[in-house]
Short mmCIF file of C-alpha atoms and ligand atoms in Angstrom, two decimals:
data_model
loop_
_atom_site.label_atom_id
_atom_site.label_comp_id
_atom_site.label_asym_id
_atom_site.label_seq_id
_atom_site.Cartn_x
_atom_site.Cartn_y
_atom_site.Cartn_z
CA UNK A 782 4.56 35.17 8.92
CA UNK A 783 8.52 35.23 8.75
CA UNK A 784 9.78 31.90 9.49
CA UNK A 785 7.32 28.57 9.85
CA UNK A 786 8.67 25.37 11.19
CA UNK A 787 7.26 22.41 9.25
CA UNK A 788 7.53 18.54 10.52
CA UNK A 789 7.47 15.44 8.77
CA UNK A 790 8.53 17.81 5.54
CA UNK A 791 10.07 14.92 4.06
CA UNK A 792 6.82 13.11 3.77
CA UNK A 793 4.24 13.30 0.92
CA UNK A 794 2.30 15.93 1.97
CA UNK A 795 4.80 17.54 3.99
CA UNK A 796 7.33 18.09 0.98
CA UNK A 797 4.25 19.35 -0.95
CA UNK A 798 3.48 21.64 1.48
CA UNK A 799 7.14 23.06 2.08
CA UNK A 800 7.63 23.58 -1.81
CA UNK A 801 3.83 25.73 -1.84
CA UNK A 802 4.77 28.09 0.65
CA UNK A 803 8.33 28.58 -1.07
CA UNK A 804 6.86 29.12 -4.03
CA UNK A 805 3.90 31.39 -2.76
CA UNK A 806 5.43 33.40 -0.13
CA UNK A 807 9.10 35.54 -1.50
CA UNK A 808 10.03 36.13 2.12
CA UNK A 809 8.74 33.21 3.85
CA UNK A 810 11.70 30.89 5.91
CA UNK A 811 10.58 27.44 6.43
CA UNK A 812 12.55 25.16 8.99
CA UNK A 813 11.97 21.54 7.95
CA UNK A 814 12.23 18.84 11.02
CA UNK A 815 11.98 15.40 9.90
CA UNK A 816 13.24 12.16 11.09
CA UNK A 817 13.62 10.44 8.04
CA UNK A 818 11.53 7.28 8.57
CA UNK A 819 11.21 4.47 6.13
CA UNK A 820 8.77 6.72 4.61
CA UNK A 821 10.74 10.33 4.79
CA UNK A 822 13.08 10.91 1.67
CA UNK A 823 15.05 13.70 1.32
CA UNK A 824 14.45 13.48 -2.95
CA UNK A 825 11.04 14.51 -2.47
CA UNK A 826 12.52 18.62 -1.63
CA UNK A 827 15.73 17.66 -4.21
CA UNK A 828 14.59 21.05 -5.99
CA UNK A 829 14.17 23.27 -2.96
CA UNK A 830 17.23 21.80 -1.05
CA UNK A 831 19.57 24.79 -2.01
CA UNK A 832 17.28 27.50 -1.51
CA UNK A 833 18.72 29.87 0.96
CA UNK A 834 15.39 30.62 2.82
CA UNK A 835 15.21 26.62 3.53
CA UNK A 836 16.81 24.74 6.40
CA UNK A 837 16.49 20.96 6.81
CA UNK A 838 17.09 19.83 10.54
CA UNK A 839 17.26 15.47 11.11
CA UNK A 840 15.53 14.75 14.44
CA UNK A 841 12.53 13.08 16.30
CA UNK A 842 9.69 15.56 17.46
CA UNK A 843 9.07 12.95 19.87
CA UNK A 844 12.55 14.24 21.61
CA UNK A 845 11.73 16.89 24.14
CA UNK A 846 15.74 18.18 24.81
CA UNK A 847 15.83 17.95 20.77
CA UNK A 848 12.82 19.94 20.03
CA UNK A 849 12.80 22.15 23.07
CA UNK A 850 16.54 23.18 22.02
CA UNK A 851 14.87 24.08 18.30
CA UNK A 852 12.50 26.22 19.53
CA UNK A 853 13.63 28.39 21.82
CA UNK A 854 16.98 28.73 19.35
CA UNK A 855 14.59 30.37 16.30
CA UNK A 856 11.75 32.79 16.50
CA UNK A 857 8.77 30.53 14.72
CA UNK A 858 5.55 32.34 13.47
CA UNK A 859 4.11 28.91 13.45
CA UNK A 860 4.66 25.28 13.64
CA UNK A 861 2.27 23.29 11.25
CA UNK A 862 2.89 19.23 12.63
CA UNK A 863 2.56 16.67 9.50
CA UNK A 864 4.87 14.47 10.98
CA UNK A 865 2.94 10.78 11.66
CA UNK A 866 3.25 7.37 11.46
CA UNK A 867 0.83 7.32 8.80
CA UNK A 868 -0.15 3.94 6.86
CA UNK A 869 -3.18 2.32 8.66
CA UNK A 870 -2.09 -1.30 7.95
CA UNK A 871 1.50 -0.93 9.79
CA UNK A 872 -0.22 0.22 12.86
CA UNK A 873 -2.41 -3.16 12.71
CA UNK A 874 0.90 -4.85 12.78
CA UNK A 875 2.37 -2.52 15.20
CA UNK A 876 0.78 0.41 16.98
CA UNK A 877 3.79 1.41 19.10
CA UNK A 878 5.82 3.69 16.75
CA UNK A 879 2.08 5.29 16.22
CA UNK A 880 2.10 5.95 20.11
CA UNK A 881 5.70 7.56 19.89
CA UNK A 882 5.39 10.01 17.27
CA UNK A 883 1.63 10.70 16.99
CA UNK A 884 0.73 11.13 20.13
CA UNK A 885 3.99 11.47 22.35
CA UNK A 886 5.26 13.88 19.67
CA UNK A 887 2.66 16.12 19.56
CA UNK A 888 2.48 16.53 23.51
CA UNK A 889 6.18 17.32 23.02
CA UNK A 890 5.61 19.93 20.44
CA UNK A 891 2.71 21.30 22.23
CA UNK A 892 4.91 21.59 25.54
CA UNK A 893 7.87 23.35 23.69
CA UNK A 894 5.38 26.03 21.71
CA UNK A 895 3.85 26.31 24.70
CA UNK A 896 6.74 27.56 26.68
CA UNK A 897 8.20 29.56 24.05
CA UNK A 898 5.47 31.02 22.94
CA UNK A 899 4.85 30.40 19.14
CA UNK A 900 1.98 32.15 18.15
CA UNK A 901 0.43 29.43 15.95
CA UNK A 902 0.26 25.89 16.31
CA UNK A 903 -1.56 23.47 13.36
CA UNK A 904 -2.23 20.40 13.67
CA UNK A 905 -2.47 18.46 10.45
CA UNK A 906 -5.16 15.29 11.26
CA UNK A 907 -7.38 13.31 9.52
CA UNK A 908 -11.34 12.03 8.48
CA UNK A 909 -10.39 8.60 10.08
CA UNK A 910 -10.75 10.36 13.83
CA UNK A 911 -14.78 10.35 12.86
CA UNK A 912 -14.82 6.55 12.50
CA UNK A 913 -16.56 4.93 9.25
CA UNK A 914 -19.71 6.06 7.57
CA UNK A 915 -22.81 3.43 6.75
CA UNK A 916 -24.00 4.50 2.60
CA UNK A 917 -25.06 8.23 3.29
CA UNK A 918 -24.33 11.44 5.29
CA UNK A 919 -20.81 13.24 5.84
CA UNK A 920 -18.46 14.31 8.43
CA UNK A 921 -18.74 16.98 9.62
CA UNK A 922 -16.30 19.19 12.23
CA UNK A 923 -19.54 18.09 14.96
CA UNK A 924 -19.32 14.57 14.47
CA UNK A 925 -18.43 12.52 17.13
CA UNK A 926 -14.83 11.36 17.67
CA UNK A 927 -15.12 7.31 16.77
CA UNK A 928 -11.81 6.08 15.72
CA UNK A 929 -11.48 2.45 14.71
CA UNK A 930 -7.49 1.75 13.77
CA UNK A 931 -4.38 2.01 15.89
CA UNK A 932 -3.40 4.86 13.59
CA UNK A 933 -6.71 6.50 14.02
CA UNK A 934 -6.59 6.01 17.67
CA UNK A 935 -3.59 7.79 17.94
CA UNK A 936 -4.09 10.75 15.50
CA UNK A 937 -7.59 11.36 17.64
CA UNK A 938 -4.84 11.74 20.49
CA UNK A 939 -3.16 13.93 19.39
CA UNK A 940 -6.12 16.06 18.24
CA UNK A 941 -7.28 15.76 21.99
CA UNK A 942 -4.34 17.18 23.14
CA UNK A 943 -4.42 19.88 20.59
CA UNK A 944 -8.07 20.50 21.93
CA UNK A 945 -6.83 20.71 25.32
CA UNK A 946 -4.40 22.73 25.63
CA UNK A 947 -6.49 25.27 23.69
CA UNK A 948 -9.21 25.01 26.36
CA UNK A 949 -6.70 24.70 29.67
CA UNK A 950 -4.13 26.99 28.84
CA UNK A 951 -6.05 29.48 26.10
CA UNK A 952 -2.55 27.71 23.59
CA UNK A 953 -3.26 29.30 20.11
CA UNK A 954 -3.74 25.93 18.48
CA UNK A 955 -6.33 24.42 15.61
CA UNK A 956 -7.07 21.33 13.60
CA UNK A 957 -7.17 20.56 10.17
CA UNK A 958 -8.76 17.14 9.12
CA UNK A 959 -8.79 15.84 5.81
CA UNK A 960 -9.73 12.95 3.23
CA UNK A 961 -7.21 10.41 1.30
CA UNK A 962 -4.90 12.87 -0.40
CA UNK A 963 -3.11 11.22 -3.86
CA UNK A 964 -0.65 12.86 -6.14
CA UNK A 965 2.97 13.13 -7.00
CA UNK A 966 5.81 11.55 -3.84
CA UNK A 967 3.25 9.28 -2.22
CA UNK A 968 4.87 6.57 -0.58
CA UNK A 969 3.98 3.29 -2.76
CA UNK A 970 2.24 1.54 0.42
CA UNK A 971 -0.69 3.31 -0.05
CA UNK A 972 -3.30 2.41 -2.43
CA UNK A 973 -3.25 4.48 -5.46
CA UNK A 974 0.74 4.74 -6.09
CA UNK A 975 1.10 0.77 -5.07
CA UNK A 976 -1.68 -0.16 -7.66
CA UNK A 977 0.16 2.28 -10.69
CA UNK A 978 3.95 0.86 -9.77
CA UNK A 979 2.45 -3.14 -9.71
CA UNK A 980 0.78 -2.05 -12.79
CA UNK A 981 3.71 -0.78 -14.53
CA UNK A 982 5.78 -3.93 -14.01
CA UNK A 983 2.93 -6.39 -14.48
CA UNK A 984 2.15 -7.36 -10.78
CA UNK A 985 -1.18 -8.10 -8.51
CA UNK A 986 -3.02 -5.58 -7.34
CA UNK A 987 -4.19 -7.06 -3.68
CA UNK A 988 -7.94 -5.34 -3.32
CA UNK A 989 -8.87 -5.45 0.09
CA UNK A 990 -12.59 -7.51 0.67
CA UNK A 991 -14.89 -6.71 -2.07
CA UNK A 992 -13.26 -3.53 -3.04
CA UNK A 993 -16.71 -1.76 -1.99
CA UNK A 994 -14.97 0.52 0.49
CA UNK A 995 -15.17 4.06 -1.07
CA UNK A 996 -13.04 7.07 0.05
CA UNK A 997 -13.24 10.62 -1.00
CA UNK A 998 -10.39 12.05 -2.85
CA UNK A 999 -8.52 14.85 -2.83
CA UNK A 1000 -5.74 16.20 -4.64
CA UNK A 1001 -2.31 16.65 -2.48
CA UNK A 1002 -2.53 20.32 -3.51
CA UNK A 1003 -5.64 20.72 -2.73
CA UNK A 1004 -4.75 19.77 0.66
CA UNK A 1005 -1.85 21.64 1.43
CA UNK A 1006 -3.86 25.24 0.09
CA UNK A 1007 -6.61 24.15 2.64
CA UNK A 1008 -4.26 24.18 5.43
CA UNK A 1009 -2.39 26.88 4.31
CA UNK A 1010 -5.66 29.05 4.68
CA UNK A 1011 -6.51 27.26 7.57
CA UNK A 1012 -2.87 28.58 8.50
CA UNK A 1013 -2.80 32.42 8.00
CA UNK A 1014 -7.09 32.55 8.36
CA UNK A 1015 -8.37 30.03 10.48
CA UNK A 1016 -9.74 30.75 13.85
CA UNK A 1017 -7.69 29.49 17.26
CA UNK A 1018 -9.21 26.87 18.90
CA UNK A 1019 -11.39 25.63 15.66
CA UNK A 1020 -11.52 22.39 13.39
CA UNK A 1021 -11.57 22.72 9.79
CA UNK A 1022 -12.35 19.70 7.56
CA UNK A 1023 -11.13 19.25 4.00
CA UNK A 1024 -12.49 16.94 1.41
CA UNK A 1025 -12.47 16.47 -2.50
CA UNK A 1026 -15.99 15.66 -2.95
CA UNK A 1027 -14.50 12.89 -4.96
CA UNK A 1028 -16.28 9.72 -3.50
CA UNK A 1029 -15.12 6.06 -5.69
CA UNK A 1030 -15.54 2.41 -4.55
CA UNK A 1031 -11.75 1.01 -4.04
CA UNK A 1032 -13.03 -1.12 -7.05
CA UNK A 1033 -13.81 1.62 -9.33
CA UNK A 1034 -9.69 3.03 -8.83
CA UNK A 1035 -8.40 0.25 -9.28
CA UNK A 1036 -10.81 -0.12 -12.82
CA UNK A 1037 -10.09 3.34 -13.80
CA UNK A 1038 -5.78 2.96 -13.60
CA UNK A 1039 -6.12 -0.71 -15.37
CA UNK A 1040 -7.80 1.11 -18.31
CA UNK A 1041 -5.43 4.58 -18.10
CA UNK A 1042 -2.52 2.37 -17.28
CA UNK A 1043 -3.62 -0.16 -20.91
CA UNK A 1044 -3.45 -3.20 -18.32
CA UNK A 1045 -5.62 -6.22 -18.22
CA UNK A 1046 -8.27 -6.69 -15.46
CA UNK A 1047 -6.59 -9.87 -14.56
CA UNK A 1048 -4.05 -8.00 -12.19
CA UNK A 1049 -6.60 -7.58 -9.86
CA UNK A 1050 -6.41 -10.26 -6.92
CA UNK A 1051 -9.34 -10.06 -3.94
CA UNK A 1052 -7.07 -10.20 -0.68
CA UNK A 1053 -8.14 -10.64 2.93
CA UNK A 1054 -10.27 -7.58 4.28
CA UNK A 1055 -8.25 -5.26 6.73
CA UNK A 1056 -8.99 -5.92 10.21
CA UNK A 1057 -11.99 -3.24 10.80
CA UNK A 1058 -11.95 -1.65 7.66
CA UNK A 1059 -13.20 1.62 7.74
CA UNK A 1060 -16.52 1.15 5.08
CA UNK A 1061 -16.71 4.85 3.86
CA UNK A 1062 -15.45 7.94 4.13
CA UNK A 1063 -17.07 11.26 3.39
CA UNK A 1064 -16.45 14.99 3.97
CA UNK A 1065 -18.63 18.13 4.29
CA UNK A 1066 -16.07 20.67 3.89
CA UNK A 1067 -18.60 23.53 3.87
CA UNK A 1068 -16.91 25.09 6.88
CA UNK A 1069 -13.46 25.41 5.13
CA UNK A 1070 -15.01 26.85 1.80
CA UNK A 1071 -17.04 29.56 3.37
CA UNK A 1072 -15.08 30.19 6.05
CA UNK A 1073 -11.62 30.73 4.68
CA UNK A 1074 -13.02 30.76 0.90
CA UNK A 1075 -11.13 27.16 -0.08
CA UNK A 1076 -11.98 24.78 -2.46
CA UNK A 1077 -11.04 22.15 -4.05
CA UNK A 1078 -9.72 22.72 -7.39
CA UNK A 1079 -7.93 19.55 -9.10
CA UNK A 1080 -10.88 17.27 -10.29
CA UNK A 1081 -10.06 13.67 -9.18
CA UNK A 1082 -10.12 12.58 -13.42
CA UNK A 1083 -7.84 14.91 -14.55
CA UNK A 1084 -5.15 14.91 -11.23
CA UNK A 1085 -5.52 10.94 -11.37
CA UNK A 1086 -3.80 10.99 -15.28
CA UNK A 1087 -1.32 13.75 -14.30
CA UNK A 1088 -0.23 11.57 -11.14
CA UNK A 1089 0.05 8.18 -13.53
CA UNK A 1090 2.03 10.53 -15.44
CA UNK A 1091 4.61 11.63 -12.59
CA UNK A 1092 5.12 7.93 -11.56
CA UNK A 1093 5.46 6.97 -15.04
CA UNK A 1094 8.06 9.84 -15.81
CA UNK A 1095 9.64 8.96 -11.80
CA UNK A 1096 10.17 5.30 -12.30
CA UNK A 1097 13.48 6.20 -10.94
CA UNK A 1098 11.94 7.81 -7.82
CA UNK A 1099 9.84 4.56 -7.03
CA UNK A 1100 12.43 2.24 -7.71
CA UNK A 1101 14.85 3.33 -5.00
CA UNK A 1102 11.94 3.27 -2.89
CA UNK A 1103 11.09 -0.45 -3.39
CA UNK A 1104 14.84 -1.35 -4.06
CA UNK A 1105 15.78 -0.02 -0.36
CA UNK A 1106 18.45 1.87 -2.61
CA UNK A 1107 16.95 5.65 -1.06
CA UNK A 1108 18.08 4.18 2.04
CA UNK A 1109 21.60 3.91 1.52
CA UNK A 1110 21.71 7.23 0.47
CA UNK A 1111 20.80 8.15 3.43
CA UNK A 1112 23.39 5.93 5.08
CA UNK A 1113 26.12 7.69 3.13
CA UNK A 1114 24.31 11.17 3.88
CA UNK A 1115 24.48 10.61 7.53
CA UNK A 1116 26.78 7.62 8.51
CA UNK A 1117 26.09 6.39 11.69
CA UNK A 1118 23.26 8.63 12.47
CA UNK A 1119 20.38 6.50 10.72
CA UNK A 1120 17.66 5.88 12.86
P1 NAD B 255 4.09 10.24 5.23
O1 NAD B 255 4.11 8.93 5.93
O2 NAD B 255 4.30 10.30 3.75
O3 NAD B 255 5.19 11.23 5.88
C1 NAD B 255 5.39 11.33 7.26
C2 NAD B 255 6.67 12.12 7.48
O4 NAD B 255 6.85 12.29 8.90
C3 NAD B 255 7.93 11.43 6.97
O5 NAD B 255 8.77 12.37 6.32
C4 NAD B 255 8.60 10.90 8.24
O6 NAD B 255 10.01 10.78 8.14
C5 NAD B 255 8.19 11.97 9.24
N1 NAD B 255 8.21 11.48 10.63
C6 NAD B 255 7.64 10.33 11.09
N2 NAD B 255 7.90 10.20 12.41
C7 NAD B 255 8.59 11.30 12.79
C8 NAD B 255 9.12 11.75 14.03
N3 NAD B 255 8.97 11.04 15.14
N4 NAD B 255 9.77 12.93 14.07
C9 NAD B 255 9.93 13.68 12.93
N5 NAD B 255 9.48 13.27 11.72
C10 NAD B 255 8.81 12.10 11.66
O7 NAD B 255 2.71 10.91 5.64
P2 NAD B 255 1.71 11.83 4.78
O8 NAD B 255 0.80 10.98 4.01
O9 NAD B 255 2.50 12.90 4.11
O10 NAD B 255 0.86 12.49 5.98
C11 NAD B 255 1.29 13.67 6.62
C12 NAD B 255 0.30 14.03 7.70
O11 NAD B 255 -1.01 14.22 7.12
C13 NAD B 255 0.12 12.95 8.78
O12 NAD B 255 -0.02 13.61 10.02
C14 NAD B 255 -1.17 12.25 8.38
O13 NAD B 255 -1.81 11.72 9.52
C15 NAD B 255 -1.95 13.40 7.79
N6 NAD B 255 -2.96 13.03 6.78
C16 NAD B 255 -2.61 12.21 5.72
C17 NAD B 255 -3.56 11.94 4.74
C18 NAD B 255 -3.23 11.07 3.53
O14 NAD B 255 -4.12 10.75 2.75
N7 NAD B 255 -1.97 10.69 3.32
C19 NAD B 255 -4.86 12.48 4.83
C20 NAD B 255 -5.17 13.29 5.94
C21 NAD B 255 -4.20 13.56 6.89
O1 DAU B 256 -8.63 9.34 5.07
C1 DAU B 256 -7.37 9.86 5.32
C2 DAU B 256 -6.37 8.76 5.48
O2 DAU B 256 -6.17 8.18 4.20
C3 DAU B 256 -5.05 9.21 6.08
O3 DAU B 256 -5.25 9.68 7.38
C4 DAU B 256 -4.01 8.08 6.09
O4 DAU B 256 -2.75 8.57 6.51
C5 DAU B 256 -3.88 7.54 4.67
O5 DAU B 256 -3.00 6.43 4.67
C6 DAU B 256 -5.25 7.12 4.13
O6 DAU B 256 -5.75 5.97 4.85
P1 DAU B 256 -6.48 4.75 4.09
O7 DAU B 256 -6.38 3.55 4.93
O8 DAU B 256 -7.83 5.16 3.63
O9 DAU B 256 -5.51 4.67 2.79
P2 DAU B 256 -4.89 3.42 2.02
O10 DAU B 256 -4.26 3.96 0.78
O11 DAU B 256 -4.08 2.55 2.90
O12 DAU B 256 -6.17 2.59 1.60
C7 DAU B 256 -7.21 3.16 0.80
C8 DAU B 256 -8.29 2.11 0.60
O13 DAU B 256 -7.76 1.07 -0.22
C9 DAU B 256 -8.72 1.45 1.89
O14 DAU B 256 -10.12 1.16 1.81
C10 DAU B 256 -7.93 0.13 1.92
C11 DAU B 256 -7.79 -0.20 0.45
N1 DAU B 256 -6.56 -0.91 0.08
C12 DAU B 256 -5.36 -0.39 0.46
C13 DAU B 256 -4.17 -1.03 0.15
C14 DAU B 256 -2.84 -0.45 0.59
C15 DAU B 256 -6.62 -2.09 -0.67
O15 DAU B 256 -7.72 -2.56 -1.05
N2 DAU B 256 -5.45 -2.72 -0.98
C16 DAU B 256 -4.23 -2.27 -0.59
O16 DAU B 256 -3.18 -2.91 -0.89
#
């Protein structure tokens, strides 16, 4: 596998995923296509950025001239698609970007490796397609499609598509679905880096409900080997699920930073549930471990401490985030192309 193209690199898991096969694979090329939403930042791949077998390209995989003109120019092994619109609570505000780039931008992609004929296409999805779990059992790759969010809805989609253009046209496509991922470069609207930065400077943390929802963990690296296997050993036309078999209340996080972070208990403020919040969620990654011999490795204890760690060490990092300041440098990066 010569030269992968990678979108939505920028991103959290993305960037992660870019700087693994860098550092794993000598000869690999990696083409990084990436929009730069609020929530793509070129500092996350700051220490990969000059390496010559790396190539950053700004567009919208949504764009069909764009991304049609991309692929036919280059001779991709594979495309792996992380780009999303990806925080459940902004599609409950507004589902339309979710529409665009989830599910518009995969048909696009699809269409374009389609015609030129990449031999590998990965999709890079999600437990939330298999809806919410009552106090037992797991997903599985069999359990029925239920999603229950905007953002779910539309990453189920795109899966669909994936699906279908495996069975219609025999396209050499597969899934990868995983749990919440946490770690270093997550955007600080999602729950685990938003609780540590409030922390740090003394604010609320706003716990949805009761706090009783419980998720199952995974480390970002974790993640990104699962789908690298899934990548260069997983069967066309197949699902693979990937999990940390780290299940906690949304209570129990937030307990465990207050007492790594030294802050009191009294940060904690009980919010207004999330419109259909998902109760639990719960993977059976059996598949993915016996199948292309993954596993998790990071336990959830000792990767929590080490991420604390990087967001205490990247204050920096999360203030231009929450300052709007990583904006204006892409402003000055790109002048009056800014989305
Ligand atoms: P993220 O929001 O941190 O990053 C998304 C990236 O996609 C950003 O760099 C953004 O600029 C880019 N992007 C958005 N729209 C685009 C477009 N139209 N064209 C090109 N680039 C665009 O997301 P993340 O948490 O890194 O998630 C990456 C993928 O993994 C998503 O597909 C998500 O559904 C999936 N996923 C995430 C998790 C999780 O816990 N975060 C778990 C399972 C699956
Ligand atoms: O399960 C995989 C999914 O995990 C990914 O597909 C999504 O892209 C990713 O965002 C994540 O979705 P969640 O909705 O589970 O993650 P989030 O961090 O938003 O919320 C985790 C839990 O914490 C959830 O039960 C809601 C709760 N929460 C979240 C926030 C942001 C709070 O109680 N307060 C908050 O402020």
């Amino acid at each position: 596998m010569k030269r992968i193209l990678i979108t939505g690199g920028c991103g959290f898991i993305g960037s992660t995923f870019v700087r693994l096969q860098l550092n794993a694979y000598p000869d690999q090329e990696v083409v990084n296509l990436d929009k730069l939403t609020y929530a793509g930042n070129l500092e996350n791949l700051a220490d990969i950025a000059s390496d010559p077998r790396y190539r950053f390209v700004r567009g919208c995989i949504a764009d069909d001239a764009f991304v049609d003109d991309l692929i036919a120019g280059d001779r991709f092994d594979a495309v792996i698609n992380f780009a999303a619109e990806s925080h459940v609570d902004r599609s409950l505000q507004d589902s339309g970007p979710f529409i665009q780039t989830n599910v518009v931008g995969t048909q696009v992609l699809l269409d374009a490796c389609r015609k030129h004929q990449v031999p590998r296409f990965v999709q890079v999805s999600t437990d939330e397609v298999y809806g919410s779990l009552g106090p037992t059992g797991f997903f599985t790759e069999e359990t029925p499609l239920a999603p229950n969010s905007p953002y779910s809805a539309s990453k189920t989609a795109s899966d669909l598509l994936v699906r279908a253009y495996s069975h219609s046209f025999g396209f050499p496509g597969l899934i990868t679905r995983c749990s919440n991922n946490y770690g270093p470069f997550q955007f600080p609207e999602k729950l685990i880096p938003l609780f540590i930065s409030n922390a740090l400077q003394d604010q609320a943390l706003p716990v949805y409900g009761q706090g009783t929802n419980v998720r199952d963990w995974i480390h970002v690296e974790d993640h990104c080997r699962g789908i690298d296997a899934a990548l260069r050993r997983g069967r066309l036309g197949e699902v693979y699920n990937f999990g940390g078999r780290e299940e906690k209340t949304n209570l129990e996080i937030t307990h465990l930073l207050l007492s790594l972070l030294n802050k009191p208990a009294s940060l904690i403020r009980y919010v207004a549930d999330r419109p259909g919040h998902d109760l639990r969620y719960a993977i059976d990654c059996t598949k993915a471990e016996t199948e292309l011999g993954w596993k998790p490795k990071i336990p959830f204890s000792t990767g929590l401490r080490d991420t604390i760690d990087w967001y205490i060490k990247r204050a920096d990092w999360v203030h231009r985030i929450k300052s709007g300041a990583y904006l204006k440098y892409y402003a000055d990066q790109y002048g009056g192309r800014l989305a």
